[in-house]
Amino acid sequence: MKSALLMVDLQNDFCKGGRLAVPDGDAVIPLANQIQQKFECIVATKDWHPASHLSFASNHSNKKPGDSIILSGIDQILWPDHCVQESEGSDFHPQLNTTRVSQIIYKGTHPEIDSYSAFFDNGHLRETVLSEWLLAQHVTDVYVLGLATDYCVKFTCLDAVKLGFNVFIITDACRGVELHPGDCAHALQEMQQANIKLIRSKDL
């Protein structure tokens, strides 16, 4: 058995002052640095959108962030422009230690479909290299932290367990968007029902 730490989207745009700031998102950074010390295999993900990405409300007339549309046959929430490729907002948080990161996974690169999960786009039409890379490292157990609990963290965890990994979410090292009250609680419940183990950093 070999473990990997997967740090989801610890980027400027999801932290304080960012274009899509997750409430209290910055609080995850020092904890992520601390947790890294317990792992040899560390992966970090990045939202990496082209400016023309159709999940951006700005790319639709008469639409605003929070509206929903059908995109590539899938319900899509429209977001503020965020994590545009090569922008400062797409950079990792400046206080995040990235010296021990073995692999960076870029997602959300196709303009016509969003990618919450680090493994697949939202339609499961295209796969990132993450699963292949973890298997090549003989990883069986995946520990997940990051932003946001109710979107990219949740869908990453759900895909990981479907792919056969043992999955653990480090709940105190995640924060959620909470577009609707209770979204994070529902996300954690959904993950637990999928046999994803909810742990805290002190349990590592």
PDB file of C-alpha atoms in Angstrom:
ATOM      1  CA  MET A   1       0.000   0.000   0.000  1.00  0.00           C
ATOM      2  CA  LYS A   2       1.279   3.432  -0.965  1.00  0.00           C
ATOM      3  CA  SER A   3      -0.330   6.783  -0.201  1.00  0.00           C
ATOM      4  CA  ALA A   4      -0.490  10.037  -2.143  1.00  0.00           C
ATOM      5  CA  LEU A   5      -1.585  13.498  -1.059  1.00  0.00           C
ATOM      6  CA  LEU A   6      -3.756  15.341  -3.573  1.00  0.00           C
ATOM      7  CA  MET A   7      -3.970  19.116  -3.030  1.00  0.00           C
ATOM      8  CA  VAL A   8      -6.887  20.528  -5.011  1.00  0.00           C
ATOM      9  CA  ASP A   9      -6.811  24.028  -6.549  1.00  0.00           C
ATOM     10  CA  LEU A  10      -4.866  25.980  -3.910  1.00  0.00           C
ATOM     11  CA  GLN A  11      -4.734  28.931  -6.299  1.00  0.00           C
ATOM     12  CA  ASN A  12      -4.902  32.693  -5.856  1.00  0.00           C
ATOM     13  CA  ASP A  13      -8.327  33.095  -7.437  1.00  0.00           C
ATOM     14  CA  PHE A  14      -9.864  30.734  -4.857  1.00  0.00           C
ATOM     15  CA  CYS A  15      -8.242  32.522  -1.919  1.00  0.00           C
ATOM     16  CA  LYS A  16      -8.766  35.925  -0.287  1.00  0.00           C
ATOM     17  CA  GLY A  17      -8.878  38.696  -2.893  1.00  0.00           C
ATOM     18  CA  GLY A  18      -9.314  36.227  -5.757  1.00  0.00           C
ATOM     19  CA  ARG A  19     -11.927  36.291  -8.513  1.00  0.00           C
ATOM     20  CA  LEU A  20     -13.782  33.316  -6.996  1.00  0.00           C
ATOM     21  CA  ALA A  21     -12.626  33.439  -3.391  1.00  0.00           C
ATOM     22  CA  VAL A  22     -13.767  30.537  -1.213  1.00  0.00           C
ATOM     23  CA  PRO A  23     -14.702  31.762   2.287  1.00  0.00           C
ATOM     24  CA  ASP A  24     -11.738  31.192   4.638  1.00  0.00           C
ATOM     25  CA  GLY A  25      -9.863  29.472   1.800  1.00  0.00           C
ATOM     26  CA  ASP A  26      -6.523  30.903   2.949  1.00  0.00           C
ATOM     27  CA  ALA A  27      -6.780  28.932   6.193  1.00  0.00           C
ATOM     28  CA  VAL A  28      -6.077  25.735   4.247  1.00  0.00           C
ATOM     29  CA  ILE A  29      -2.593  26.830   3.124  1.00  0.00           C
ATOM     30  CA  PRO A  30      -0.594  26.455   6.375  1.00  0.00           C
ATOM     31  CA  LEU A  31      -2.350  23.170   7.074  1.00  0.00           C
ATOM     32  CA  ALA A  32      -1.524  21.912   3.575  1.00  0.00           C
ATOM     33  CA  ASN A  33       2.148  22.738   4.176  1.00  0.00           C
ATOM     34  CA  GLN A  34       2.095  20.875   7.466  1.00  0.00           C
ATOM     35  CA  ILE A  35       0.326  17.812   6.054  1.00  0.00           C
ATOM     36  CA  GLN A  36       2.779  17.547   3.146  1.00  0.00           C
ATOM     37  CA  GLN A  37       5.481  16.505   5.589  1.00  0.00           C
ATOM     38  CA  LYS A  38       3.662  13.197   6.114  1.00  0.00           C
ATOM     39  CA  PHE A  39       3.727  12.196   2.416  1.00  0.00           C
ATOM     40  CA  GLU A  40       6.383  11.338  -0.136  1.00  0.00           C
ATOM     41  CA  CYS A  41       4.020  11.383  -3.128  1.00  0.00           C
ATOM     42  CA  ILE A  42       2.289  14.763  -3.544  1.00  0.00           C
ATOM     43  CA  VAL A  43       0.093  15.973  -6.406  1.00  0.00           C
ATOM     44  CA  ALA A  44      -1.302  19.487  -6.855  1.00  0.00           C
ATOM     45  CA  THR A  45      -4.114  20.400  -9.235  1.00  0.00           C
ATOM     46  CA  LYS A  46      -4.775  23.637 -11.074  1.00  0.00           C
ATOM     47  CA  ASP A  47      -7.890  24.993 -12.685  1.00  0.00           C
ATOM     48  CA  TRP A  48      -6.421  26.119 -16.015  1.00  0.00           C
ATOM     49  CA  HIS A  49      -9.096  27.799 -18.091  1.00  0.00           C
ATOM     50  CA  PRO A  50      -8.769  29.494 -21.461  1.00  0.00           C
ATOM     51  CA  ALA A  51     -10.235  33.018 -21.364  1.00  0.00           C
ATOM     52  CA  SER A  52     -12.975  31.793 -23.728  1.00  0.00           C
ATOM     53  CA  HIS A  53     -14.191  29.130 -21.277  1.00  0.00           C
ATOM     54  CA  LEU A  54     -17.961  28.771 -21.508  1.00  0.00           C
ATOM     55  CA  SER A  55     -18.347  28.254 -17.750  1.00  0.00           C
ATOM     56  CA  PHE A  56     -17.581  31.969 -17.396  1.00  0.00           C
ATOM     57  CA  ALA A  57     -20.696  34.139 -17.171  1.00  0.00           C
ATOM     58  CA  SER A  58     -18.835  36.862 -19.064  1.00  0.00           C
ATOM     59  CA  ASN A  59     -18.832  34.683 -22.192  1.00  0.00           C
ATOM     60  CA  HIS A  60     -22.651  34.674 -22.368  1.00  0.00           C
ATOM     61  CA  SER A  61     -24.907  37.620 -23.087  1.00  0.00           C
ATOM     62  CA  ASN A  62     -27.412  38.520 -20.375  1.00  0.00           C
ATOM     63  CA  LYS A  63     -25.949  36.003 -17.901  1.00  0.00           C
ATOM     64  CA  LYS A  64     -24.398  36.566 -14.503  1.00  0.00           C
ATOM     65  CA  PRO A  65     -22.397  34.419 -12.068  1.00  0.00           C
ATOM     66  CA  GLY A  66     -24.657  31.940 -10.330  1.00  0.00           C
ATOM     67  CA  ASP A  67     -26.947  31.468 -13.339  1.00  0.00           C
ATOM     68  CA  SER A  68     -27.255  27.974 -14.813  1.00  0.00           C
ATOM     69  CA  ILE A  69     -27.136  26.859 -18.430  1.00  0.00           C
ATOM     70  CA  ILE A  70     -26.803  23.576 -20.310  1.00  0.00           C
ATOM     71  CA  LEU A  71     -23.218  23.183 -21.515  1.00  0.00           C
ATOM     72  CA  SER A  72     -22.250  20.138 -23.593  1.00  0.00           C
ATOM     73  CA  GLY A  73     -25.475  18.528 -22.407  1.00  0.00           C
ATOM     74  CA  ILE A  74     -24.695  19.048 -18.720  1.00  0.00           C
ATOM     75  CA  ASP A  75     -26.113  21.468 -16.146  1.00  0.00           C
ATOM     76  CA  GLN A  76     -23.487  24.159 -15.697  1.00  0.00           C
ATOM     77  CA  ILE A  77     -23.284  26.890 -13.063  1.00  0.00           C
ATOM     78  CA  LEU A  78     -21.780  30.050 -14.517  1.00  0.00           C
ATOM     79  CA  TRP A  79     -18.817  31.454 -12.592  1.00  0.00           C
ATOM     80  CA  PRO A  80     -16.830  34.682 -12.584  1.00  0.00           C
ATOM     81  CA  ASP A  81     -13.747  34.510 -14.805  1.00  0.00           C
ATOM     82  CA  HIS A  82     -11.145  32.648 -12.735  1.00  0.00           C
ATOM     83  CA  CYS A  83      -7.870  30.756 -13.018  1.00  0.00           C
ATOM     84  CA  VAL A  84      -7.310  31.918 -16.590  1.00  0.00           C
ATOM     85  CA  GLN A  85      -4.206  30.286 -18.026  1.00  0.00           C
ATOM     86  CA  GLU A  86      -0.960  32.161 -17.232  1.00  0.00           C
ATOM     87  CA  SER A  87      -2.783  34.732 -15.073  1.00  0.00           C
ATOM     88  CA  GLU A  88      -1.764  35.646 -11.539  1.00  0.00           C
ATOM     89  CA  GLY A  89      -5.079  34.212 -10.373  1.00  0.00           C
ATOM     90  CA  SER A  90      -4.107  30.791 -11.710  1.00  0.00           C
ATOM     91  CA  ASP A  91      -0.852  30.736  -9.697  1.00  0.00           C
ATOM     92  CA  PHE A  92      -0.575  28.680  -6.557  1.00  0.00           C
ATOM     93  CA  HIS A  93      -1.061  30.672  -3.346  1.00  0.00           C
ATOM     94  CA  PRO A  94       2.315  32.338  -2.643  1.00  0.00           C
ATOM     95  CA  GLN A  95       2.561  30.758   0.811  1.00  0.00           C
ATOM     96  CA  LEU A  96       1.941  27.221  -0.467  1.00  0.00           C
ATOM     97  CA  ASN A  97       5.077  25.083  -0.349  1.00  0.00           C
ATOM     98  CA  THR A  98       5.356  23.507  -3.806  1.00  0.00           C
ATOM     99  CA  THR A  99       8.934  22.221  -3.509  1.00  0.00           C
ATOM    100  CA  ARG A 100       7.733  18.708  -2.693  1.00  0.00           C
ATOM    101  CA  VAL A 101       5.039  18.498  -5.384  1.00  0.00           C
ATOM    102  CA  SER A 102       5.780  15.562  -7.704  1.00  0.00           C
ATOM    103  CA  GLN A 103       3.094  16.229 -10.302  1.00  0.00           C
ATOM    104  CA  ILE A 104       0.800  19.107 -11.313  1.00  0.00           C
ATOM    105  CA  ILE A 105      -2.535  18.252 -12.944  1.00  0.00           C
ATOM    106  CA  TYR A 106      -4.185  20.874 -15.179  1.00  0.00           C
ATOM    107  CA  LYS A 107      -7.954  20.712 -15.580  1.00  0.00           C
ATOM    108  CA  GLY A 108     -10.705  22.770 -17.174  1.00  0.00           C
ATOM    109  CA  THR A 109      -8.611  23.349 -20.288  1.00  0.00           C
ATOM    110  CA  HIS A 110     -11.344  22.611 -22.850  1.00  0.00           C
ATOM    111  CA  PRO A 111     -13.467  25.732 -23.462  1.00  0.00           C
ATOM    112  CA  GLU A 112     -16.749  23.864 -23.973  1.00  0.00           C
ATOM    113  CA  ILE A 113     -16.878  21.730 -20.822  1.00  0.00           C
ATOM    114  CA  ASP A 114     -15.952  22.311 -17.197  1.00  0.00           C
ATOM    115  CA  SER A 115     -13.790  20.013 -15.090  1.00  0.00           C
ATOM    116  CA  TYR A 116     -14.401  19.922 -11.360  1.00  0.00           C
ATOM    117  CA  SER A 117     -12.670  16.565 -10.911  1.00  0.00           C
ATOM    118  CA  ALA A 118      -8.909  16.172 -11.168  1.00  0.00           C
ATOM    119  CA  PHE A 119      -9.481  12.908 -13.061  1.00  0.00           C
ATOM    120  CA  PHE A 120     -12.121  13.710 -15.725  1.00  0.00           C
ATOM    121  CA  ASP A 121     -14.067  16.565 -17.234  1.00  0.00           C
ATOM    122  CA  ASN A 122     -17.671  16.898 -16.057  1.00  0.00           C
ATOM    123  CA  GLY A 123     -18.971  14.715 -18.864  1.00  0.00           C
ATOM    124  CA  HIS A 124     -16.309  12.025 -18.363  1.00  0.00           C
ATOM    125  CA  LEU A 125     -15.385  12.557 -22.022  1.00  0.00           C
ATOM    126  CA  ARG A 126     -11.707  13.306 -21.423  1.00  0.00           C
ATOM    127  CA  GLU A 127      -9.370  11.995 -18.767  1.00  0.00           C
ATOM    128  CA  THR A 128      -6.366  13.737 -17.244  1.00  0.00           C
ATOM    129  CA  VAL A 129      -3.124  11.843 -16.654  1.00  0.00           C
ATOM    130  CA  LEU A 130      -3.767  11.638 -12.904  1.00  0.00           C
ATOM    131  CA  SER A 131      -5.079   8.084 -12.614  1.00  0.00           C
ATOM    132  CA  GLU A 132      -2.374   6.731 -14.913  1.00  0.00           C
ATOM    133  CA  TRP A 133       0.300   8.616 -12.972  1.00  0.00           C
ATOM    134  CA  LEU A 134      -0.907   7.395  -9.557  1.00  0.00           C
ATOM    135  CA  LEU A 135      -1.030   3.802 -10.776  1.00  0.00           C
ATOM    136  CA  ALA A 136       2.501   4.123 -12.160  1.00  0.00           C
ATOM    137  CA  GLN A 137       3.593   5.191  -8.657  1.00  0.00           C
ATOM    138  CA  HIS A 138       1.772   2.134  -7.213  1.00  0.00           C
ATOM    139  CA  VAL A 139      -0.527   4.386  -5.190  1.00  0.00           C
ATOM    140  CA  THR A 140      -3.509   2.676  -3.546  1.00  0.00           C
ATOM    141  CA  ASP A 141      -4.599   5.316  -1.008  1.00  0.00           C
ATOM    142  CA  VAL A 142      -5.419   8.918  -1.931  1.00  0.00           C
ATOM    143  CA  TYR A 143      -5.719  11.672   0.693  1.00  0.00           C
ATOM    144  CA  VAL A 144      -7.473  14.804  -0.561  1.00  0.00           C
ATOM    145  CA  LEU A 145      -7.503  18.400   0.708  1.00  0.00           C
ATOM    146  CA  GLY A 146      -8.182  21.772  -0.852  1.00  0.00           C
ATOM    147  CA  LEU A 147     -10.816  23.962  -2.477  1.00  0.00           C
ATOM    148  CA  ALA A 148     -13.664  23.644  -2.691  1.00  0.00           C
ATOM    149  CA  THR A 149     -15.352  20.955  -0.601  1.00  0.00           C
ATOM    150  CA  ASP A 150     -18.646  21.085  -2.489  1.00  0.00           C
ATOM    151  CA  TYR A 151     -17.189  21.169  -6.028  1.00  0.00           C
ATOM    152  CA  CYS A 152     -13.676  20.203  -7.092  1.00  0.00           C
ATOM    153  CA  VAL A 153     -12.798  18.313  -3.908  1.00  0.00           C
ATOM    154  CA  LYS A 154     -16.060  16.358  -3.935  1.00  0.00           C
ATOM    155  CA  PHE A 155     -15.928  15.361  -7.590  1.00  0.00           C
ATOM    156  CA  THR A 156     -12.242  14.463  -7.350  1.00  0.00           C
ATOM    157  CA  CYS A 157     -12.951  12.179  -4.390  1.00  0.00           C
ATOM    158  CA  LEU A 158     -15.970  10.547  -6.041  1.00  0.00           C
ATOM    159  CA  ASP A 159     -14.014   9.798  -9.218  1.00  0.00           C
ATOM    160  CA  ALA A 160     -11.048   8.476  -7.240  1.00  0.00           C
ATOM    161  CA  VAL A 161     -13.172   5.937  -5.384  1.00  0.00           C
ATOM    162  CA  LYS A 162     -14.872   4.872  -8.653  1.00  0.00           C
ATOM    163  CA  LEU A 163     -11.398   4.256 -10.088  1.00  0.00           C
ATOM    164  CA  GLY A 164     -10.632   1.867  -7.240  1.00  0.00           C
ATOM    165  CA  PHE A 165      -8.517   3.992  -4.918  1.00  0.00           C
ATOM    166  CA  ASN A 166      -9.030   4.056  -1.162  1.00  0.00           C
ATOM    167  CA  VAL A 167     -10.008   7.682  -0.607  1.00  0.00           C
ATOM    168  CA  PHE A 168      -9.717   9.901   2.454  1.00  0.00           C
ATOM    169  CA  ILE A 169     -10.841  13.528   2.638  1.00  0.00           C
ATOM    170  CA  ILE A 170      -9.023  15.650   5.211  1.00  0.00           C
ATOM    171  CA  THR A 171     -12.017  17.724   6.230  1.00  0.00           C
ATOM    172  CA  ASP A 172     -10.293  20.454   8.263  1.00  0.00           C
ATOM    173  CA  ALA A 173      -7.985  21.137   5.297  1.00  0.00           C
ATOM    174  CA  CYS A 174     -10.906  21.896   2.955  1.00  0.00           C
ATOM    175  CA  ARG A 175     -13.267  24.836   2.592  1.00  0.00           C
ATOM    176  CA  GLY A 176     -16.458  25.144   0.536  1.00  0.00           C
ATOM    177  CA  VAL A 177     -18.205  27.641  -1.715  1.00  0.00           C
ATOM    178  CA  GLU A 178     -21.680  27.136  -0.167  1.00  0.00           C
ATOM    179  CA  LEU A 179     -23.684  28.708  -2.983  1.00  0.00           C
ATOM    180  CA  HIS A 180     -26.628  27.336  -1.010  1.00  0.00           C
ATOM    181  CA  PRO A 181     -26.617  26.792   2.761  1.00  0.00           C
ATOM    182  CA  GLY A 182     -25.794  23.181   3.578  1.00  0.00           C
ATOM    183  CA  ASP A 183     -23.929  22.424   0.337  1.00  0.00           C
ATOM    184  CA  CYS A 184     -20.766  21.381   2.186  1.00  0.00           C
ATOM    185  CA  ALA A 185     -22.624  19.160   4.647  1.00  0.00           C
ATOM    186  CA  HIS A 186     -24.460  17.492   1.753  1.00  0.00           C
ATOM    187  CA  ALA A 187     -21.173  17.019  -0.118  1.00  0.00           C
ATOM    188  CA  LEU A 188     -19.536  15.345   2.873  1.00  0.00           C
ATOM    189  CA  GLN A 189     -22.566  13.120   3.326  1.00  0.00           C
ATOM    190  CA  GLU A 190     -22.479  12.122  -0.352  1.00  0.00           C
ATOM    191  CA  MET A 191     -18.787  11.287  -0.094  1.00  0.00           C
ATOM    192  CA  GLN A 192     -19.295   9.253   3.065  1.00  0.00           C
ATOM    193  CA  GLN A 193     -22.057   7.265   1.364  1.00  0.00           C
ATOM    194  CA  ALA A 194     -19.587   6.499  -1.453  1.00  0.00           C
ATOM    195  CA  ASN A 195     -17.197   4.894   1.097  1.00  0.00           C
ATOM    196  CA  ILE A 196     -14.879   7.900   1.211  1.00  0.00           C
ATOM    197  CA  LYS A 197     -13.439   8.179   4.704  1.00  0.00           C
ATOM    198  CA  LEU A 198     -13.760  11.521   6.461  1.00  0.00           C
ATOM    199  CA  ILE A 199     -10.716  12.254   8.613  1.00  0.00           C
ATOM    200  CA  ARG A 200      -8.996  15.257  10.192  1.00  0.00           C
ATOM    201  CA  SER A 201      -5.345  16.244   9.887  1.00  0.00           C
ATOM    202  CA  LYS A 202      -4.611  15.070  13.439  1.00  0.00           C
ATOM    203  CA  ASP A 203      -5.620  11.542  12.354  1.00  0.00           C
ATOM    204  CA  LEU A 204      -2.742  11.267   9.886  1.00  0.00           C
TER     205      LEU A 204
END
